[in-house]
mmCIF file of C-alpha atoms in Angstrom:
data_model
loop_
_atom_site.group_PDB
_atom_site.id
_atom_site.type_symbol
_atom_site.label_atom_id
_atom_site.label_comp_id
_atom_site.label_asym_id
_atom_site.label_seq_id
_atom_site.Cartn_x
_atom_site.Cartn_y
_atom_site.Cartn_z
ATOM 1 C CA UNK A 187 0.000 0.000 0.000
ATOM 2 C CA UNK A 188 2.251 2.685 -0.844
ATOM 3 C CA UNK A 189 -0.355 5.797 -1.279
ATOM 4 C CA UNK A 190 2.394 7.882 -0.162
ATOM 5 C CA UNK A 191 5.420 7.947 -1.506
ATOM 6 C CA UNK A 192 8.984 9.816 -1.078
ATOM 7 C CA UNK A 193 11.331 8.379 -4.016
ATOM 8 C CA UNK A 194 14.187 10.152 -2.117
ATOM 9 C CA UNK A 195 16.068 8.288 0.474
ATOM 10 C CA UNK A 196 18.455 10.909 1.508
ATOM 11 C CA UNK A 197 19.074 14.566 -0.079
ATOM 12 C CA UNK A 198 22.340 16.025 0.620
ATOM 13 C CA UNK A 199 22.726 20.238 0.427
ATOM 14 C CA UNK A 200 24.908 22.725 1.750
ATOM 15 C CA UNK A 201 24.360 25.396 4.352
ATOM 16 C CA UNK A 202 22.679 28.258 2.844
ATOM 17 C CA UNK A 203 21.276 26.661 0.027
ATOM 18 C CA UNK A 204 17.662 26.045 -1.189
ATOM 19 C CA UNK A 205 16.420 22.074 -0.323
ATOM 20 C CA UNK A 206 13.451 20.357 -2.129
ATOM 21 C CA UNK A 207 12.140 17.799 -1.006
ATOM 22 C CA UNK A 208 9.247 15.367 -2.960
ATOM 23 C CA UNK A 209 6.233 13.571 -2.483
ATOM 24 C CA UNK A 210 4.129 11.515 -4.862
ATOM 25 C CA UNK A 211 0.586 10.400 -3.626
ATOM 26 C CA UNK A 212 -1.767 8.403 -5.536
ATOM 27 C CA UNK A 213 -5.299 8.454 -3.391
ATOM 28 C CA UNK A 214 -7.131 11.609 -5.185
ATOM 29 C CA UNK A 215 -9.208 11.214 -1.990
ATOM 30 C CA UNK A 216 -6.829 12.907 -0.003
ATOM 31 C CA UNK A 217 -7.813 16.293 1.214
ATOM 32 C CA UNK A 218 -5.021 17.786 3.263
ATOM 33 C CA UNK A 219 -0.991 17.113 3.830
ATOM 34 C CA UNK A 220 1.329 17.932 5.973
ATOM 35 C CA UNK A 221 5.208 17.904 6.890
ATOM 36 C CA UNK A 222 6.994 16.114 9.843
ATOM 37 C CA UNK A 223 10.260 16.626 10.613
ATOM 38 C CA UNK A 224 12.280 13.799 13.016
ATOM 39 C CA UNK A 225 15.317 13.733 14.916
ATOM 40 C CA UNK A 226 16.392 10.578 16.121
ATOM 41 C CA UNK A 227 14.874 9.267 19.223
ATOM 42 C CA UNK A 228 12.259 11.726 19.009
ATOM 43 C CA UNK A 229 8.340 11.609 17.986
ATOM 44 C CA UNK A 230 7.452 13.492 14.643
ATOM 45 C CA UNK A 231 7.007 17.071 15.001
ATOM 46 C CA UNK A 232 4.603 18.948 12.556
ATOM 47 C CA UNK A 233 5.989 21.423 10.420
ATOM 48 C CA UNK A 234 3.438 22.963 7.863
ATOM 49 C CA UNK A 235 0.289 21.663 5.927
ATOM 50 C CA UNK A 236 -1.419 22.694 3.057
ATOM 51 C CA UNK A 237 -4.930 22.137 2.360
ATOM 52 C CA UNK A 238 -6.121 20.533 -1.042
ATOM 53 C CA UNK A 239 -7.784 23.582 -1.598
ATOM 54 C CA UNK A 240 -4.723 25.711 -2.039
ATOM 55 C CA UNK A 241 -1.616 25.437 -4.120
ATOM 56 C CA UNK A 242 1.670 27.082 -1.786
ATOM 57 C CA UNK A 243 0.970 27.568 2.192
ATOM 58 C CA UNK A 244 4.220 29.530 3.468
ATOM 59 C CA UNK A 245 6.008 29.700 6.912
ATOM 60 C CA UNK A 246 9.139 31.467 7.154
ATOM 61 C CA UNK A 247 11.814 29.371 5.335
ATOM 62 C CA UNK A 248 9.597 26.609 4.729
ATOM 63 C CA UNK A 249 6.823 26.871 1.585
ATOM 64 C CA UNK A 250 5.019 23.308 0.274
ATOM 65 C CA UNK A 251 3.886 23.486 -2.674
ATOM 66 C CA UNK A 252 0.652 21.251 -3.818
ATOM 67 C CA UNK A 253 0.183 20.149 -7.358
ATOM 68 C CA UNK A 254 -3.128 18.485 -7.499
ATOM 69 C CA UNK A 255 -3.229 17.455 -10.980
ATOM 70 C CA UNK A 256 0.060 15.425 -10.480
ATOM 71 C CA UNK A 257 -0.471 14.111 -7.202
ATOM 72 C CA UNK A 258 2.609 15.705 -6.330
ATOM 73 C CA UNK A 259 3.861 17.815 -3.372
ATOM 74 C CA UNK A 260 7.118 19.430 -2.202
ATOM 75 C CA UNK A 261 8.717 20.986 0.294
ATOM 76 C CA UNK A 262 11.101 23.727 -0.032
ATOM 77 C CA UNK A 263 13.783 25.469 2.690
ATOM 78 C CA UNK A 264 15.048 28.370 2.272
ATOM 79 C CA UNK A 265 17.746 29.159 2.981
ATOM 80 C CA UNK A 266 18.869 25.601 4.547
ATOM 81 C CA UNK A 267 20.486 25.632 7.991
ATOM 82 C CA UNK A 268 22.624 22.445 9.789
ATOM 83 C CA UNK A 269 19.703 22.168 12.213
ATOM 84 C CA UNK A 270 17.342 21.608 9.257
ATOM 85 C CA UNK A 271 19.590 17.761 9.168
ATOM 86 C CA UNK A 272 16.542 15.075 9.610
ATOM 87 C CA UNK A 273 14.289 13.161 8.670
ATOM 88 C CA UNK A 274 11.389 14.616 6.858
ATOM 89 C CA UNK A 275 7.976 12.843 6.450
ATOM 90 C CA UNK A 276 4.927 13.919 4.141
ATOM 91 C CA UNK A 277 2.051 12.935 5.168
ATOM 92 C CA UNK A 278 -1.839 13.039 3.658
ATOM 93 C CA UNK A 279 -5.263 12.639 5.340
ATOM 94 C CA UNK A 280 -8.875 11.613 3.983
ATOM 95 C CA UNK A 281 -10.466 13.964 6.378
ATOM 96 C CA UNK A 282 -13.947 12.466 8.455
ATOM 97 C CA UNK A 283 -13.412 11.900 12.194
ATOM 98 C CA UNK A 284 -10.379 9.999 12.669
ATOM 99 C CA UNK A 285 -8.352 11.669 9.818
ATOM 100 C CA UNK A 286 -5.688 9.350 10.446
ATOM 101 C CA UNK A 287 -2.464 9.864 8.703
ATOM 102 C CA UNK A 288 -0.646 8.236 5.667
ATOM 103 C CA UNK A 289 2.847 8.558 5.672
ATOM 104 C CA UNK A 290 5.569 8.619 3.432
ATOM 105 C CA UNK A 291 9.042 6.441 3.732
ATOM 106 C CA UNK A 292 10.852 9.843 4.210
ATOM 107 C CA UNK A 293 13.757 11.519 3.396
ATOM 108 C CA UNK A 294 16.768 12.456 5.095
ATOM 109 C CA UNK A 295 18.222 15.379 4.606
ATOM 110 C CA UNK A 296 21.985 16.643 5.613
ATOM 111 C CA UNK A 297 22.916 20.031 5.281
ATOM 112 C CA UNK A 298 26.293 20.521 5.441
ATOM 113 C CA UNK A 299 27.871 23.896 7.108
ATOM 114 C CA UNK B 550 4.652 23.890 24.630
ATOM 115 C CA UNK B 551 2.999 20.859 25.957
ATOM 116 C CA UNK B 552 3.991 17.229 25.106
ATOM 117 C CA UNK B 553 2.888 13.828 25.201
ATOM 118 C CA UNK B 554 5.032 11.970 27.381
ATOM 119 C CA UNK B 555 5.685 8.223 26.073
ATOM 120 C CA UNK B 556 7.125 5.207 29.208
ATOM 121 C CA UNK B 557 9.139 3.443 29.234
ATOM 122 C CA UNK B 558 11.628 4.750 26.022
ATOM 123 C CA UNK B 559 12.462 1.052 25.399
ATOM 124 C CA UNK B 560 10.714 -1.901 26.104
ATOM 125 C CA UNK B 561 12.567 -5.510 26.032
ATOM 126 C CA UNK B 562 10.411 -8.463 26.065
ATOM 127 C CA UNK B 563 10.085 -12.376 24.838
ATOM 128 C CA UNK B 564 7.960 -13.847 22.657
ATOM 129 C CA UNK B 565 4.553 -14.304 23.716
ATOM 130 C CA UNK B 566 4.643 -12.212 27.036
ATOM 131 C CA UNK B 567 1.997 -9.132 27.120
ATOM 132 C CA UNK B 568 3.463 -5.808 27.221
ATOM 133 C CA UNK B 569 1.381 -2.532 27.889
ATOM 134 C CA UNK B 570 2.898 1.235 26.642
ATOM 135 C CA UNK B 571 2.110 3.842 28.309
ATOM 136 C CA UNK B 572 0.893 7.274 27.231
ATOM 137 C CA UNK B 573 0.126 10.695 28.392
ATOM 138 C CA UNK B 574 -1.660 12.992 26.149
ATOM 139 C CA UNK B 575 -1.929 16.411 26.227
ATOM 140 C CA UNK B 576 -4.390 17.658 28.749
ATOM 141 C CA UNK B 577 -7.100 19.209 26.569
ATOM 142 C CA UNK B 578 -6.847 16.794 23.648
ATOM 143 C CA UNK B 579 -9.935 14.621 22.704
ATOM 144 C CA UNK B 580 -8.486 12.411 20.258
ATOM 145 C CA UNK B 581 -5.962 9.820 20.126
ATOM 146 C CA UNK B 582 -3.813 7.372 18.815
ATOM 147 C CA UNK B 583 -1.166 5.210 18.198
ATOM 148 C CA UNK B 584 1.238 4.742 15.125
ATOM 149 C CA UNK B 585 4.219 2.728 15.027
ATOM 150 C CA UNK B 586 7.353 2.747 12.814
ATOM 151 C CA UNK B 587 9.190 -0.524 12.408
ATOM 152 C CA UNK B 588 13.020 0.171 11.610
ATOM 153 C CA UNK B 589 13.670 1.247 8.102
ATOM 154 C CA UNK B 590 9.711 1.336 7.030
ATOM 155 C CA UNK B 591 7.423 4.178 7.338
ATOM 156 C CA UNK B 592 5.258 5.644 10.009
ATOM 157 C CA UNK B 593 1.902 3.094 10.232
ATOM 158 C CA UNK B 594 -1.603 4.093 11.859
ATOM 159 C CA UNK B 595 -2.535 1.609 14.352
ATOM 160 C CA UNK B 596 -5.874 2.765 16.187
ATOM 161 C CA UNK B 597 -7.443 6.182 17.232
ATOM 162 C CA UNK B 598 -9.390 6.500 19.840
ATOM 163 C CA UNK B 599 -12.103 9.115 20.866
ATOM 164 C CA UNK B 600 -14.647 9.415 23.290
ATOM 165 C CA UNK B 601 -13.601 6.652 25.246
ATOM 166 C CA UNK B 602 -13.605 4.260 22.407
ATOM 167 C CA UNK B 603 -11.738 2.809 19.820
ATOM 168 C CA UNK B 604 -12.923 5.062 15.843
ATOM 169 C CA UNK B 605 -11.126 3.569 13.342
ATOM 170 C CA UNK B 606 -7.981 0.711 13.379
ATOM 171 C CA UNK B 607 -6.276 -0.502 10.972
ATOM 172 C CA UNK B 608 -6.015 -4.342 9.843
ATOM 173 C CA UNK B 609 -2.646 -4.535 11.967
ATOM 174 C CA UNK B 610 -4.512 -3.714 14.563
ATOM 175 C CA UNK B 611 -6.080 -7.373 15.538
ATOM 176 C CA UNK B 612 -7.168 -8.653 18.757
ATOM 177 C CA UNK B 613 -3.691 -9.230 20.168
ATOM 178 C CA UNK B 614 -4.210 -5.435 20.736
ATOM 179 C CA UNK B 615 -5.988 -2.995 22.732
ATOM 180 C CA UNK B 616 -6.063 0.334 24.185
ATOM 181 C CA UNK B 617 -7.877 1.573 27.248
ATOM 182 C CA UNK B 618 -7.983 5.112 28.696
ATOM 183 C CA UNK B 619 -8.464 3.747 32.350
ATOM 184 C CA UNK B 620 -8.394 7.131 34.122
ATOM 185 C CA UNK B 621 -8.625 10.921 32.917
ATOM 186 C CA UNK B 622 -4.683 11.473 31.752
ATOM 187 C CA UNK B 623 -3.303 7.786 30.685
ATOM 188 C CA UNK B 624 -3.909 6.167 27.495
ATOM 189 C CA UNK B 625 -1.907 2.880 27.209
ATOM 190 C CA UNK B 626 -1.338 0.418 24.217
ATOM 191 C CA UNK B 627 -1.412 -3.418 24.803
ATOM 192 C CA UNK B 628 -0.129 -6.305 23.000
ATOM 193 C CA UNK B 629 -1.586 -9.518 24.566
ATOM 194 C CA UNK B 630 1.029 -11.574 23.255
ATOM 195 C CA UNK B 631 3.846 -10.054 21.368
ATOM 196 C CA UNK B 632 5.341 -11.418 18.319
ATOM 197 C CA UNK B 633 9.153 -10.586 16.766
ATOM 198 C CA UNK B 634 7.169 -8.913 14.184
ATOM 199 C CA UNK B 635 5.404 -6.748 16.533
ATOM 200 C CA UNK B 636 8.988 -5.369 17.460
ATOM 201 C CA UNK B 637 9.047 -1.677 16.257
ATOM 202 C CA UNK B 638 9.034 2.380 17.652
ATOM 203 C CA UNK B 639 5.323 2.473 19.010
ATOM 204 C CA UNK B 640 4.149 6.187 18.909
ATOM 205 C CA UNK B 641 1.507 8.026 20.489
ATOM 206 C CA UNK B 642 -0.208 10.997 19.520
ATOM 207 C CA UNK B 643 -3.077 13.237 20.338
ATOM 208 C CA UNK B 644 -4.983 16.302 19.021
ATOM 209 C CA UNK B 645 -7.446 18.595 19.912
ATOM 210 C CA UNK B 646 -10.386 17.849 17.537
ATOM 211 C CA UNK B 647 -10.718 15.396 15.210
ATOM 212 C CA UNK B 648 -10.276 18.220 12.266
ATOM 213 C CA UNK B 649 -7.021 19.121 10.460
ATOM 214 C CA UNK B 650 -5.304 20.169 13.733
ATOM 215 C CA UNK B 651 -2.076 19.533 13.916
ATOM 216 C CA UNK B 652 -1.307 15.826 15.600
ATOM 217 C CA UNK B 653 1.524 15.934 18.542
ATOM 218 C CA UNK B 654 3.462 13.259 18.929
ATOM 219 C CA UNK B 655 5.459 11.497 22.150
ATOM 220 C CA UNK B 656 9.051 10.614 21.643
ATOM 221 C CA UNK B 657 8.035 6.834 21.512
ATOM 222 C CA UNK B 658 8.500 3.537 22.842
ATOM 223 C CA UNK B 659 11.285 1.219 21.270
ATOM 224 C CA UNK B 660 9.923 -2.225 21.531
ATOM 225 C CA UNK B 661 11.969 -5.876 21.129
ATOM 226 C CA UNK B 662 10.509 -8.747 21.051
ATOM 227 C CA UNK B 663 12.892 -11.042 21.566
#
């Protein structure tokens, strides 16, 4: 069942520099996403969402972009910063009154100083 | 900032014995649940829970497991009778509503089955 997918493993960038990151989702059913960033030994922590509704939702360096008509998503840091090294989930819900989340494989990204 | 607080951080255990992971949520949440990551594979929804029952699981969720919220703060995970497959980072994870809030997670629990 892979209705989320991140095709990138690992994404290297340096310090400074602008990171993408991508996500591929094939359940048109989905109505909202979301980023999680994880350290290790730590729980997911939520980053930024974007409803289906919209196409860019900004928050200071971070912006996700949603393309609806290619079930694609990304996730873009500007500029990237050592403390931006994890591992980044996307993640998509169905909405009703669990909304439970679907989660990508995620990436890890390294951004070196 | 609030956070749900996950014991024990790792949990060693044979084959067949019943574990239970404990969970405390954030004080005003309504909704929760529990996910679990095994190594290398991506974050899986187990069960939420709302309302003092169980609103959706998933088919990994069978009846080796349960969850209970026996008082007003705990909400605890239990596998009757762990497998090696069951081994795995066992998160939990509450919100406010059941809406697009944002979902905060605990730090986890680190299960072995040995």
């Amino acid at each position: 069942d892979q209705q989320v997918k991140q095709n990138s493993p690992s994404l290297s960038v340096q310090e400074g520099r602008i990171s993408i990151l991508n996500c591929d989702y094939t359940n048109s059913m989905f109505d909202y996403f979301l980023w999680y960033k994880k350290y290790p030994a730590e729980g997911p922590t939520f980053l930024i969402s974007i409803s289906s509704i919209k196409d860019k939702n900004e928050d200071g360096r971070f912006t996700v972009f949603l393309n609806k008509s290619a079930k694609h998503l990304s996730l873009h840091i500007v500029p990237s910063q050592p403390g931006d090294s994890a591992v980044y989930f996307c993640a998509a819900s169905v909405g009703g009154a669990t909304n439970k989340l679907i989660f990508g494989t995620g990436t890890l990204l390294a951004v070196q100083p | 900032e609030p956070e749900v607080t996950q014991t024990p951080s790792h949990q060693v255990t044979q084959m067949g014995q019943e574990v239970i992971l404990r969970c405390v949520p954030i004080s005003n949440h309504l909704y929760f649940y529990w996910y679990r990551q095994i190594l290398g594979q991506k974050v899986e929804f187990l069960v939420s829970f709302y309302n003092n029952e169980i609103s959706e699981k998933s088919e990994i969720f069978d009846d080796q497991f349960s969850v209970e919220r026996p008082d007003g703060s705990n909400f605890t995970l239990k596998i009757r009778s762990t497998k090696l497959e069951d081994s795995a980072m066992y998160f939990c994870a509450s919100r406010v509503t059941g809406g697009h809030e944002k979902l905060f997670f605990g730090s986890g629990t680190q299960l072995s089955v040995l």
